[in-house]
Coordinates of C-alpha atoms and ligand atoms in Angstrom, one line a residue:
Chain U
M1 CA -99.1 2.3 -35.5
R2 CA -95.4 2.1 -34.5
N3 CA -92.8 2.6 -37.1
E4 CA -90.3 -0.2 -36.7
E5 CA -87.5 2.1 -37.9
L6 CA -88.3 4.7 -35.3
I7 CA -85.8 4.5 -32.5
L8 CA -86.7 7.6 -30.6
S9 CA -90.0 9.3 -30.1
I10 CA -90.4 12.2 -27.8
N11 CA -93.9 13.4 -27.2
N12 CA -94.9 16.7 -25.6
V13 CA -92.1 16.8 -23.0
F14 CA -92.0 19.5 -20.4
K15 CA -89.2 20.0 -17.9
S16 CA -88.7 22.7 -15.4
Y17 CA -86.3 23.2 -12.4
H18 CA -86.9 24.8 -9.1
R19 CA -84.4 27.4 -8.1
G20 CA -85.4 28.4 -4.7
S21 CA -89.1 29.5 -4.9
Q22 CA -88.6 30.3 -8.6
I23 CA -89.6 27.8 -11.3
V24 CA -87.3 27.7 -14.4
R25 CA -89.1 26.3 -17.3
V26 CA -86.4 24.7 -19.4
L27 CA -88.2 22.6 -22.0
E28 CA -91.6 23.5 -23.3
N29 CA -93.6 20.9 -25.2
I30 CA -90.8 19.2 -27.0
S31 CA -91.7 16.5 -29.6
L32 CA -89.2 14.8 -31.8
E33 CA -88.8 11.6 -33.7
L34 CA -85.6 9.9 -34.9
E35 CA -85.0 6.9 -37.1
R36 CA -82.6 4.1 -36.4
G37 CA -79.2 5.0 -37.7
A38 CA -79.7 8.8 -37.5
F39 CA -77.0 11.2 -36.6
L40 CA -78.6 14.3 -35.1
A41 CA -77.0 17.5 -34.0
L42 CA -78.8 19.4 -31.3
M43 CA -77.8 23.0 -31.4
G44 CA -78.8 26.2 -29.7
P45 CA -77.5 29.0 -27.5
S46 CA -76.2 28.4 -24.0
G47 CA -78.9 27.8 -21.5
S48 CA -81.4 26.8 -24.1
G49 CA -81.9 23.4 -22.6
K50 CA -79.8 21.2 -24.8
S51 CA -78.1 19.2 -22.0
T52 CA -81.4 19.0 -20.2
L53 CA -83.0 17.4 -23.2
L54 CA -80.1 15.1 -23.8
N55 CA -80.1 13.9 -20.2
L56 CA -83.8 13.1 -20.5
I57 CA -83.2 11.1 -23.6
A58 CA -80.4 9.3 -21.9
G59 CA -82.5 8.4 -18.9
L60 CA -80.5 10.5 -16.5
D61 CA -83.4 12.6 -15.4
Y62 CA -87.2 12.5 -15.3
V63 CA -89.6 14.5 -17.4
D64 CA -92.3 16.6 -15.8
Q65 CA -94.8 15.7 -18.5
G66 CA -94.8 13.8 -21.8
T67 CA -93.2 10.5 -22.9
I68 CA -89.9 9.4 -24.3
E69 CA -90.0 6.2 -26.1
I70 CA -86.7 4.6 -27.1
D71 CA -86.7 1.4 -29.1
G72 CA -90.2 0.7 -28.0
V73 CA -89.7 1.4 -24.3
D74 CA -91.2 4.4 -22.6
I75 CA -88.4 5.3 -20.3
T76 CA -90.4 7.8 -18.4
T77 CA -92.3 5.0 -16.6
L78 CA -89.2 3.2 -15.4
S79 CA -88.1 3.1 -11.8
E80 CA -84.7 4.5 -10.9
T81 CA -83.3 1.0 -10.7
D82 CA -84.8 -0.2 -13.9
L83 CA -83.7 3.0 -15.6
A84 CA -80.1 2.4 -14.4
R85 CA -80.2 -1.1 -15.8
W86 CA -81.8 0.2 -19.0
R87 CA -79.0 2.8 -19.4
S88 CA -76.3 0.3 -18.9
V89 CA -77.6 -1.7 -21.9
N90 CA -79.0 1.0 -24.2
V91 CA -77.1 4.2 -23.9
G92 CA -73.5 5.1 -24.6
F93 CA -72.3 8.4 -23.2
I94 CA -69.7 10.8 -24.5
F95 CA -69.1 13.9 -22.3
Q96 CA -67.4 17.2 -23.0
F97 CA -64.8 16.6 -20.4
Y98 CA -64.4 12.9 -21.3
N99 CA -65.0 11.9 -17.6
L100 CA -62.7 9.0 -17.5
I101 CA -62.0 7.5 -14.1
P102 CA -58.6 8.9 -13.3
V103 CA -57.4 5.9 -11.2
L104 CA -58.2 3.4 -14.0
T105 CA -56.1 2.8 -17.1
A106 CA -57.6 3.3 -20.6
F107 CA -58.3 -0.4 -20.8
E108 CA -60.0 -0.5 -17.4
N109 CA -62.1 2.6 -18.2
V110 CA -63.4 0.9 -21.2
E111 CA -64.0 -2.3 -19.3
L112 CA -66.0 -0.5 -16.7
P113 CA -69.5 -0.7 -18.3
L114 CA -69.0 -4.4 -19.0
L115 CA -68.7 -5.1 -15.3
L116 CA -72.4 -4.7 -15.2
T117 CA -72.9 -7.4 -17.7
S118 CA -72.6 -11.1 -17.3
L119 CA -69.6 -11.4 -19.6
S120 CA -66.6 -13.4 -18.5
K121 CA -63.3 -11.8 -18.1
R122 CA -62.1 -13.1 -21.4
E123 CA -65.1 -12.0 -23.3
R124 CA -64.8 -8.6 -21.6
Q125 CA -61.2 -8.3 -22.7
K126 CA -62.2 -9.2 -26.3
H127 CA -64.8 -6.5 -26.3
V128 CA -62.5 -3.9 -24.8
S129 CA -59.8 -4.6 -27.3
A130 CA -62.2 -4.4 -30.2
A131 CA -63.6 -1.1 -28.9
L132 CA -60.1 0.4 -28.4
S133 CA -59.1 -0.6 -31.9
V134 CA -62.2 1.1 -33.4
V135 CA -61.0 4.3 -31.8
N136 CA -57.4 3.6 -32.7
M137 CA -56.1 3.5 -29.1
E138 CA -55.0 -0.1 -28.8
D139 CA -51.4 1.1 -28.2
R140 CA -52.4 3.1 -25.1
V141 CA -54.2 0.5 -23.1
D142 CA -52.1 0.9 -20.0
H143 CA -52.1 4.6 -19.9
Y144 CA -53.9 6.5 -17.3
P145 CA -56.1 9.4 -18.4
N146 CA -53.6 12.0 -17.2
Q147 CA -51.0 10.4 -19.5
L148 CA -53.2 11.0 -22.5
S149 CA -54.0 14.1 -24.5
G150 CA -57.6 15.5 -24.5
G151 CA -58.3 14.0 -28.0
Q152 CA -56.9 10.6 -26.9
Q153 CA -59.0 10.7 -23.7
Q154 CA -62.1 11.5 -25.7
R155 CA -61.4 8.5 -28.0
V156 CA -61.0 6.3 -25.0
A157 CA -64.3 7.7 -23.7
I158 CA -65.9 6.9 -27.1
A159 CA -64.6 3.3 -26.8
R160 CA -66.2 3.2 -23.4
A161 CA -69.5 4.4 -24.9
I162 CA -69.6 1.8 -27.6
V163 CA -68.2 -1.2 -25.8
T164 CA -71.6 -2.4 -24.7
D165 CA -73.0 -1.9 -28.2
P166 CA -75.8 0.4 -27.0
T167 CA -78.9 1.3 -28.9
I168 CA -78.1 5.0 -29.0
L169 CA -75.0 7.2 -28.4
V170 CA -75.5 10.5 -26.7
A171 CA -72.7 13.1 -26.8
D172 CA -72.8 16.4 -25.0
E173 CA -70.4 18.8 -26.7
P174 CA -67.9 16.0 -27.4
T175 CA -65.5 18.4 -29.1
G176 CA -66.1 21.4 -26.8
D177 CA -62.8 20.9 -25.0
L178 CA -60.7 20.0 -27.9
D179 CA -58.5 21.8 -30.4
R180 CA -59.4 21.8 -34.1
I181 CA -57.5 18.8 -35.2
S182 CA -58.5 16.6 -32.2
A183 CA -62.1 17.7 -32.7
E184 CA -62.0 16.7 -36.4
N185 CA -60.6 13.4 -35.3
V186 CA -63.4 12.8 -32.9
L187 CA -66.0 13.9 -35.4
D188 CA -64.5 11.6 -38.1
L189 CA -64.7 8.8 -35.6
M190 CA -68.3 9.5 -34.8
D191 CA -69.1 9.7 -38.4
R192 CA -67.5 6.3 -38.9
L193 CA -69.5 4.8 -36.0
N194 CA -72.6 6.1 -37.6
R195 CA -71.9 5.1 -41.2
D196 CA -70.0 1.8 -40.7
L197 CA -71.5 0.5 -37.5
G198 CA -74.9 2.0 -37.9
K199 CA -74.9 3.7 -34.5
T200 CA -77.7 6.1 -33.8
I201 CA -76.1 9.3 -32.4
I202 CA -77.5 12.4 -30.8
M203 CA -74.9 15.1 -30.3
V204 CA -75.2 18.4 -28.6
T205 CA -72.9 21.0 -29.9
H206 CA -72.3 24.7 -30.0
D207 CA -70.0 24.5 -32.9
P208 CA -71.7 24.9 -36.3
S209 CA -68.9 23.1 -38.2
A210 CA -69.4 20.1 -35.8
G211 CA -73.1 20.4 -36.4
K212 CA -72.6 20.1 -40.2
R213 CA -71.0 16.7 -39.7
A214 CA -74.4 15.4 -38.5
H215 CA -77.0 14.3 -40.9
S216 CA -79.8 16.3 -39.4
M217 CA -80.0 19.2 -37.0
E218 CA -82.4 20.5 -34.5
H219 CA -82.3 24.0 -32.9
L220 CA -83.4 24.6 -29.4
D221 CA -84.1 28.1 -28.4
K222 CA -85.4 28.9 -25.0
G223 CA -86.7 25.4 -24.5
V224 CA -88.5 25.2 -27.8
L225 CA -87.5 23.2 -30.8
N226 CA -87.2 24.9 -34.2
H227 CA -87.2 22.2 -36.8
D228 CA -85.1 22.7 -39.9
L229 CA -82.7 20.7 -41.9
Chain F
M1 CA -62.4 -3.8 -10.3
I2 CA -64.5 -2.1 -7.6
F3 CA -61.7 -3.0 -5.2
K4 CA -59.1 -1.7 -7.6
I5 CA -60.9 1.6 -7.7
L6 CA -61.5 1.9 -4.0
F7 CA -57.9 1.0 -3.2
R8 CA -56.5 3.5 -5.7
N9 CA -58.9 6.1 -4.5
A10 CA -57.8 5.6 -1.0
F11 CA -54.2 6.6 -1.9
R12 CA -55.0 9.4 -4.3
H13 CA -54.2 12.0 -1.8
K14 CA -51.1 10.5 -0.3
L15 CA -50.6 13.1 2.4
R16 CA -54.2 13.3 3.4
T17 CA -54.5 9.5 3.6
F18 CA -51.2 9.2 5.4
L19 CA -52.3 11.8 8.1
T20 CA -55.7 10.1 8.5
V21 CA -54.1 6.7 8.8
C22 CA -51.7 8.1 11.4
G23 CA -54.5 9.7 13.3
M24 CA -56.4 6.4 13.3
A25 CA -53.3 4.5 14.5
V26 CA -52.7 6.9 17.4
A27 CA -56.4 6.8 18.3
I28 CA -56.4 3.0 18.4
L29 CA -53.1 2.9 20.2
S30 CA -54.4 5.3 22.9
F31 CA -57.7 3.4 23.1
G32 CA -55.9 0.1 23.6
L33 CA -53.5 1.5 26.2
L34 CA -56.3 3.2 28.2
R35 CA -58.3 0.0 28.2
T36 CA -55.2 -1.9 29.3
V37 CA -54.8 0.5 32.2
I38 CA -58.4 -0.1 33.2
D39 CA -57.9 -3.9 32.9
A40 CA -54.8 -3.6 35.0
W41 CA -56.8 -1.7 37.6
Y42 CA -59.3 -4.5 37.8
I43 CA -56.8 -7.3 37.7
G44 CA -57.2 -8.0 41.5
V45 CA -60.9 -8.5 40.8
E46 CA -60.3 -10.6 37.7
A47 CA -57.9 -12.9 39.4
S48 CA -60.0 -13.4 42.5
S49 CA -61.6 -16.7 43.2
E50 CA -65.2 -17.3 43.9
T51 CA -64.4 -19.9 46.5
R52 CA -62.5 -17.5 48.7
L53 CA -64.0 -15.2 51.3
V54 CA -62.3 -12.3 53.1
T55 CA -63.2 -11.5 56.7
R56 CA -62.2 -8.2 58.1
N57 CA -63.1 -5.8 60.9
S58 CA -66.5 -4.3 60.0
I59 CA -65.4 -0.9 61.1
S60 CA -62.4 -0.5 58.8
L61 CA -59.5 -2.4 57.4
I62 CA -57.1 -0.7 59.7
F63 CA -58.7 -2.3 62.8
R64 CA -57.7 -5.9 63.5
L65 CA -59.4 -9.1 64.5
P66 CA -58.4 -11.4 67.3
L67 CA -56.6 -14.5 66.2
A68 CA -59.0 -16.5 68.3
Y69 CA -61.7 -16.0 65.7
R70 CA -59.9 -18.6 63.6
D71 CA -61.3 -21.6 65.4
T72 CA -64.8 -20.2 65.4
I73 CA -64.7 -19.6 61.7
R74 CA -63.4 -23.1 61.1
R75 CA -66.5 -24.5 62.6
V76 CA -68.9 -22.7 60.2
D77 CA -70.6 -24.9 57.7
G78 CA -69.0 -24.9 54.3
V79 CA -65.6 -23.6 55.5
E80 CA -62.7 -25.7 54.4
I81 CA -59.5 -23.7 55.1
V82 CA -58.9 -20.7 57.1
S83 CA -55.8 -18.5 56.7
Y84 CA -55.0 -15.1 57.9
G85 CA -52.5 -12.3 57.6
N86 CA -51.5 -8.7 58.1
W87 CA -50.7 -5.9 55.8
F88 CA -47.1 -5.2 56.6
G89 CA -46.4 -2.0 54.7
G90 CA -42.6 -2.4 54.5
Y91 CA -40.3 -1.1 51.8
Y92 CA -37.0 -2.1 50.4
I93 CA -34.3 0.6 50.4
D94 CA -36.4 3.3 48.7
R95 CA -39.7 4.1 50.1
K96 CA -41.0 5.1 46.6
D97 CA -40.4 1.6 45.2
F98 CA -43.8 0.4 46.2
F99 CA -44.8 -3.3 46.4
A100 CA -47.3 -5.1 48.5
N101 CA -46.1 -7.2 51.4
F102 CA -48.0 -9.4 53.8
A103 CA -47.4 -11.5 56.9
V104 CA -49.5 -14.6 56.4
E105 CA -49.9 -18.1 57.8
P106 CA -47.9 -19.8 55.1
K107 CA -49.2 -23.3 54.9
S108 CA -52.9 -22.5 54.7
Y109 CA -52.3 -19.4 52.6
L110 CA -50.5 -21.3 49.9
E111 CA -53.2 -24.0 50.0
L112 CA -55.7 -21.3 49.3
Y113 CA -53.7 -19.8 46.5
P114 CA -52.8 -22.7 44.2
E115 CA -52.3 -20.1 41.4
Y116 CA -49.0 -19.2 43.0
V117 CA -46.7 -21.8 41.5
I118 CA -43.6 -22.6 43.5
P119 CA -41.1 -25.5 43.1
D120 CA -41.8 -28.1 45.8
D121 CA -38.4 -27.8 47.6
Q122 CA -38.7 -24.0 47.8
K123 CA -42.2 -24.4 49.2
V124 CA -41.0 -26.7 52.0
K125 CA -38.1 -24.4 52.8
F126 CA -40.3 -21.3 52.9
T127 CA -43.0 -22.9 55.1
S128 CA -40.4 -24.3 57.6
D129 CA -38.2 -21.3 57.9
R130 CA -39.7 -18.8 60.4
K131 CA -37.7 -16.0 58.8
G132 CA -38.3 -17.1 55.3
C133 CA -40.0 -15.1 52.7
L134 CA -41.7 -15.8 49.4
V135 CA -41.8 -13.3 46.5
G136 CA -43.2 -13.1 43.1
K137 CA -41.0 -13.5 40.1
K138 CA -41.4 -10.0 38.8
L139 CA -40.6 -8.5 42.2
A140 CA -37.5 -10.7 42.5
D141 CA -36.4 -9.6 39.0
R142 CA -37.0 -6.0 39.8
F143 CA -34.7 -6.0 42.8
G144 CA -32.3 -8.7 41.5
W145 CA -33.1 -11.1 44.4
S146 CA -32.4 -14.8 44.2
V147 CA -33.2 -17.7 46.5
G148 CA -31.0 -17.7 49.6
D149 CA -30.5 -13.9 49.7
T150 CA -31.2 -11.9 52.8
V151 CA -33.7 -9.2 52.2
T152 CA -34.2 -6.4 54.6
L153 CA -37.4 -4.5 54.7
T154 CA -38.0 -1.3 56.6
G155 CA -41.3 -1.4 58.4
T156 CA -43.7 1.6 58.4
I157 CA -46.6 0.2 60.5
F158 CA -44.2 -2.0 62.5
P159 CA -41.0 0.1 62.7
G160 CA -37.5 -1.2 62.4
K161 CA -35.4 -3.2 60.1
W162 CA -36.8 -6.7 59.3
D163 CA -34.5 -9.4 57.9
F164 CA -35.9 -12.2 55.8
I165 CA -34.2 -15.0 53.9
L166 CA -35.6 -15.5 50.4
R167 CA -36.8 -19.1 50.4
G168 CA -39.0 -19.2 47.3
I169 CA -40.0 -17.4 44.2
Y170 CA -43.5 -18.0 42.8
E171 CA -44.9 -17.6 39.3
G172 CA -48.5 -17.0 38.4
R173 CA -50.3 -20.0 36.9
T174 CA -51.9 -17.6 34.4
K175 CA -50.9 -14.3 33.0
N176 CA -53.3 -12.3 35.1
I177 CA -51.7 -13.3 38.4
D178 CA -49.8 -10.6 40.3
E179 CA -46.2 -11.6 40.5
T180 CA -45.0 -8.6 42.6
L181 CA -46.2 -9.7 46.1
F182 CA -44.0 -10.4 49.1
F183 CA -45.1 -12.9 51.8
F184 CA -43.5 -13.9 55.1
H185 CA -44.5 -15.8 58.3
W186 CA -47.2 -14.2 60.4
N187 CA -45.7 -15.9 63.4
Y188 CA -42.4 -14.1 62.9
L189 CA -44.2 -10.8 62.9
N190 CA -46.4 -11.7 65.9
E191 CA -43.5 -12.8 68.0
S192 CA -41.4 -9.8 67.1
I193 CA -44.0 -7.3 68.0
K194 CA -44.7 -9.0 71.3
K195 CA -41.7 -7.1 72.6
I196 CA -42.7 -3.7 71.4
Q197 CA -46.4 -3.3 70.6
S198 CA -48.4 -5.5 72.9
T199 CA -51.8 -4.2 71.5
S200 CA -51.3 -5.8 68.1
V201 CA -50.2 -9.1 69.4
D202 CA -52.4 -12.1 68.4
H203 CA -54.4 -9.9 66.1
V204 CA -54.8 -10.3 62.4
G205 CA -55.7 -7.9 59.7
F206 CA -57.8 -10.3 57.7
Y207 CA -58.9 -13.8 57.4
I208 CA -59.0 -15.6 54.0
I209 CA -61.4 -18.4 54.0
G210 CA -61.7 -21.3 51.5
I211 CA -65.3 -22.6 51.0
E212 CA -66.6 -25.7 49.4
N213 CA -68.2 -24.1 46.4
P214 CA -69.2 -20.6 45.2
Y215 CA -72.9 -21.1 45.7
I216 CA -72.7 -21.0 49.5
A217 CA -70.6 -17.8 49.6
A218 CA -73.5 -15.6 50.7
E219 CA -74.8 -17.8 53.4
T220 CA -71.4 -18.7 54.7
S221 CA -70.4 -15.0 54.9
E222 CA -73.6 -14.3 56.8
A223 CA -73.0 -17.2 59.1
I224 CA -69.5 -16.0 60.0
D225 CA -70.6 -12.4 60.6
K226 CA -73.5 -13.6 62.8
F227 CA -71.1 -15.4 65.1
F228 CA -69.2 -12.2 65.9
K229 CA -72.2 -9.9 66.1
N230 CA -72.2 -7.9 69.3
S231 CA -68.7 -8.9 70.0
L232 CA -65.9 -6.5 70.6
A233 CA -64.7 -6.7 67.0
E234 CA -67.6 -7.3 64.6
T235 CA -66.7 -8.8 61.2
L236 CA -67.5 -8.1 57.6
T237 CA -67.2 -11.1 55.4
E238 CA -67.5 -10.9 51.6
T239 CA -66.2 -12.8 48.6
E240 CA -62.7 -12.0 47.5
K241 CA -64.1 -10.5 44.4
A242 CA -66.3 -8.1 46.3
F243 CA -63.4 -7.2 48.6
Q244 CA -61.2 -6.4 45.6
L245 CA -64.0 -4.4 44.0
G246 CA -64.2 -2.3 47.1
F247 CA -60.6 -1.2 46.5
V248 CA -61.2 -0.4 42.9
A249 CA -64.4 1.5 43.8
M250 CA -62.4 4.1 45.6
S251 CA -60.8 5.0 42.3
E252 CA -64.0 4.6 40.3
A253 CA -64.1 8.3 39.3
I254 CA -60.7 8.1 37.7
I255 CA -61.6 4.9 35.8
K256 CA -64.8 6.6 34.6
A257 CA -62.7 9.5 33.4
I258 CA -60.3 7.2 31.6
Q259 CA -63.2 5.4 30.0
L260 CA -64.7 8.7 28.9
I261 CA -61.5 9.9 27.5
S262 CA -61.1 6.7 25.4
L263 CA -64.6 7.3 24.0
V264 CA -63.8 10.9 23.2
I265 CA -60.7 9.8 21.3
I266 CA -62.8 7.4 19.2
F267 CA -65.3 10.2 18.6
I268 CA -62.5 12.6 17.5
I269 CA -61.0 10.1 15.1
L270 CA -64.5 9.4 13.7
I271 CA -64.8 13.0 12.9
V272 CA -61.4 13.1 11.3
V273 CA -62.0 10.1 9.1
A274 CA -65.5 11.3 8.2
N275 CA -64.0 14.7 7.2
T276 CA -61.4 13.0 5.1
M277 CA -64.0 10.9 3.4
G278 CA -66.3 13.8 3.0
M279 CA -63.6 15.9 1.2
S280 CA -62.6 13.0 -1.0
V281 CA -66.2 12.2 -2.0
R282 CA -67.0 15.8 -2.6
E283 CA -64.1 16.2 -5.0
R284 CA -65.1 13.1 -6.8
I285 CA -68.8 13.5 -6.9
G286 CA -68.6 13.9 -10.7
E287 CA -66.8 10.5 -10.9
Y288 CA -69.6 8.8 -9.0
A289 CA -72.1 10.5 -11.2
V290 CA -70.3 9.1 -14.2
L291 CA -70.4 5.6 -12.7
K292 CA -74.1 6.1 -12.0
T293 CA -74.6 7.2 -15.6
L294 CA -73.0 4.0 -16.8
G295 CA -75.6 2.1 -14.7
F296 CA -73.8 1.5 -11.4
R297 CA -76.2 1.2 -8.6
A298 CA -76.4 2.6 -5.1
R299 CA -75.1 -0.6 -3.6
Q300 CA -71.9 -0.4 -5.7
I301 CA -71.3 3.2 -5.1
T302 CA -71.8 2.7 -1.4
M303 CA -69.3 -0.2 -1.5
L304 CA -66.8 2.0 -3.2
I305 CA -67.0 4.7 -0.6
M306 CA -67.4 2.5 2.5
G307 CA -64.6 0.3 1.2
E308 CA -62.3 3.3 0.8
S309 CA -63.2 4.4 4.3
M310 CA -62.5 0.9 5.6
V311 CA -59.2 0.7 3.9
I312 CA -58.0 3.8 5.7
T313 CA -59.3 2.9 9.1
I314 CA -58.1 -0.7 8.9
I315 CA -54.6 0.2 7.9
G316 CA -54.6 2.7 10.7
G317 CA -56.2 0.4 13.1
I318 CA -53.8 -2.5 12.5
T319 CA -50.9 -0.1 12.8
G320 CA -52.3 1.1 16.1
I321 CA -52.8 -2.4 17.4
I322 CA -49.3 -3.5 16.5
L323 CA -47.9 -0.4 18.2
T324 CA -49.9 -1.0 21.3
F325 CA -47.6 -3.9 22.3
P326 CA -44.3 -2.0 22.5
A327 CA -46.2 1.0 24.0
A328 CA -47.7 -1.2 26.7
M329 CA -44.3 -2.6 27.4
G330 CA -42.8 0.8 27.8
F331 CA -45.7 1.9 29.9
S332 CA -45.4 -1.1 32.1
L333 CA -41.6 -0.5 32.6
A334 CA -42.2 3.1 33.5
V335 CA -45.0 2.6 36.1
G336 CA -44.9 -1.1 36.6
Q337 CA -45.0 -1.0 40.4
F338 CA -48.5 0.4 40.3
F339 CA -49.8 -2.1 37.8
P340 CA -48.4 -5.5 38.8
V341 CA -50.1 -7.1 35.8
F342 CA -50.2 -5.0 32.6
N343 CA -51.3 -7.3 29.8
I344 CA -53.2 -6.4 26.6
T345 CA -56.1 -8.7 26.7
G346 CA -57.8 -10.4 23.8
E347 CA -60.9 -8.5 24.6
T348 CA -59.0 -5.2 24.1
L349 CA -57.8 -6.4 20.7
Y350 CA -61.3 -7.4 19.7
L351 CA -62.6 -4.0 20.8
D352 CA -59.8 -2.3 18.8
M353 CA -61.0 -4.1 15.8
A354 CA -64.6 -3.4 16.4
V355 CA -63.8 0.2 16.9
T356 CA -61.8 0.3 13.7
V357 CA -64.6 -1.3 11.6
T358 CA -67.3 0.9 13.2
V359 CA -65.3 4.1 12.6
G360 CA -64.8 3.0 9.0
L361 CA -68.5 2.4 8.5
L362 CA -69.7 5.5 10.2
A363 CA -67.2 7.7 8.5
G364 CA -68.3 6.4 5.1
I365 CA -72.1 6.5 5.6
F366 CA -72.8 10.2 5.0
P367 CA -70.4 10.7 2.1
A368 CA -71.9 7.5 0.6
Y369 CA -75.4 8.7 1.1
R370 CA -74.6 12.0 -0.6
A371 CA -72.9 10.3 -3.5
V372 CA -75.8 7.9 -3.9
T373 CA -78.6 10.5 -3.7
V374 CA -77.0 13.3 -5.7
R375 CA -78.9 13.6 -9.0
I376 CA -76.7 12.4 -11.9
A377 CA -77.3 15.6 -13.9
E378 CA -76.3 17.6 -10.9
G379 CA -73.2 15.5 -10.3
L380 CA -72.1 15.8 -13.9
R381 CA -72.5 19.6 -13.9
R382 CA -69.8 19.8 -11.3
I383 CA -67.2 18.6 -13.6
G384 CA -65.0 20.9 -15.6
Ligands
ATP401 N1 -80.3 21.3 -11.9 C1 -80.8 22.5 -12.3 N2 -81.3 23.3 -11.4 C2 -81.8 24.5 -11.8 N3 -81.7 24.9 -13.0 C3 -81.1 24.2 -14.0 C4 -80.6 22.9 -13.6 N4 -80.1 22.3 -14.7 C5 -80.2 23.2 -15.7 N5 -80.8 24.3 -15.2 C6 -81.2 25.5 -16.0 O1 -81.8 25.1 -17.2 C7 -81.4 25.8 -18.3 C8 -80.9 24.9 -19.4 O2 -79.8 24.3 -19.0 P1 -78.9 23.3 -19.9 O3 -77.8 22.9 -19.2 O4 -79.9 22.3 -20.5 O5 -78.5 24.3 -21.1 P2 -77.6 24.0 -22.3 O6 -78.4 24.3 -23.5 O7 -77.0 22.7 -22.2 O8 -76.5 25.1 -22.1 P3 -74.9 25.1 -22.5 O9 -74.8 25.2 -23.9 O10 -74.3 26.2 -21.7 O11 -74.4 23.8 -22.0 C9 -80.4 26.8 -17.8 O12 -81.0 28.0 -17.6 C10 -79.9 26.2 -16.5 O13 -79.6 27.3 -15.6
MG402 MG1 -75.0 21.9 -21.9

């Protein structure tokens, strides 16, 4: 029986990397379920496999074993091309280092994911403006990333992540490179996205105070999940 | 947007791009010039007609043939016109100012070479004046001669001072016609040397033969040579093209070397552009990973990188092509007497463009392949 409200279901996932002849076991038998509209903080020490798990959820990498079902689709069975298409529709990414394209303006950066859709130029512009106003950056549309502060860049990056209205938002240490105030800003924004727009968010973070802003928390330690609330 | 990104990417490192573009321009310029030199070398072959045969002494060009052969050759099937001439080997004032000069039978010769365009009145005056000469326009320009001038050549094979009156100036019907030649009456030469060099009298250096059509060239040549087999001076007859090729063949090694150099230049610039693209893509591998994260596919990433590579090579290539024209002009002015015709052909331009595109594609392939195949997680880790 599938719970209609379940948006993410990870079942017995294993992942290891080869480093030379050595095999590094990064994730060991991970299982996790998440409901639509959740805001999960994924915490744990450095090297515990947080990014690895997030990448698997976001369809950036393949599991060795196990299944990851998102909104009813088992993404571990998708081909690379299908996975790329799936990502462009279903996942919004927020990175620690914002990862805006330096040669594009804020507006163009936000428009980028929409190029893979069939939207007309006018529709794209509408979506981009809407997303930029959500993050309060509508007055900086023509700025290039290097003309923006870190916090501003991250807000543009968040606009880029939500512009396609994805099923889930994944964020890997979104405040890791920001000062206190900018970090609070970004966290407020994510909170708003979750509360007002009902976005499901999975956020990896080191920072306990950032973790507290989420509604649930999972601890990874040496590739194993410790459930607690 | 893809185009916006690739254009802006191309000019992100202004100095690097500028240097690469300059390199590309110089490479295409050199490539085009070297090709033009080779073309100039082969121009005699190019411009030769398939309905003209050249008969010469089978031993060597320096031995002559009796004038009496003319009537025999005329009787061979397929032969329409027979003309003849001698290499004169004279010079004007300065021995180093080389140009080719021939003593020919004027009427038949001009009939055989309709590509030399001469005003009718000049043609009549030249053919009827025993001491008249006909020169190409470029040659006349070079020495500042005009019709009516007396031109004195110093003979090397036939010693002494030789006075001619310039009766006509010809122009080539097409661009690839040599306009630096000098012709005068064979009879004038023959009569003059009667007094000094009796052995050469009534002998010609070569016969030029007009035939009905190109298809009978082989059999006609054979028929002519058969006539003179076992005679005192055996002949060797071949098409004008083969004859000209024989000259070029002597310098084949040099031409091969030039061709090789032009390939090496292309290869070097390929490495330079590939290196530039390699560096740029390596620096931006994280950006490509981000694009892939967002769902961009291999095709689009490839287009971004190949496109950037093409932008660089095409700007360089076009600059190079444009610069080829003044460079060729300068080159031609400097060494024009060795290359009577020095034109950049359409073929060279097409090759320039083909090379430009090929270098752009090849230089982009490996960086594009790397950006496409790098695992996203791997690419993202390299940021920060
Ligand atoms: N591509 C890879 N090849 C080999 N080992 C890898 C690779 N990616 C990750 N690892 C290893 O897997 C383990 C987990 O890495 P991961 O990046 O998921 O940790 P993390 O919890 O995100 O750490 P941090 O908080 O420092 O970002 C680490 O030991 C890392 O060295
Ligand atoms: Mg990490």
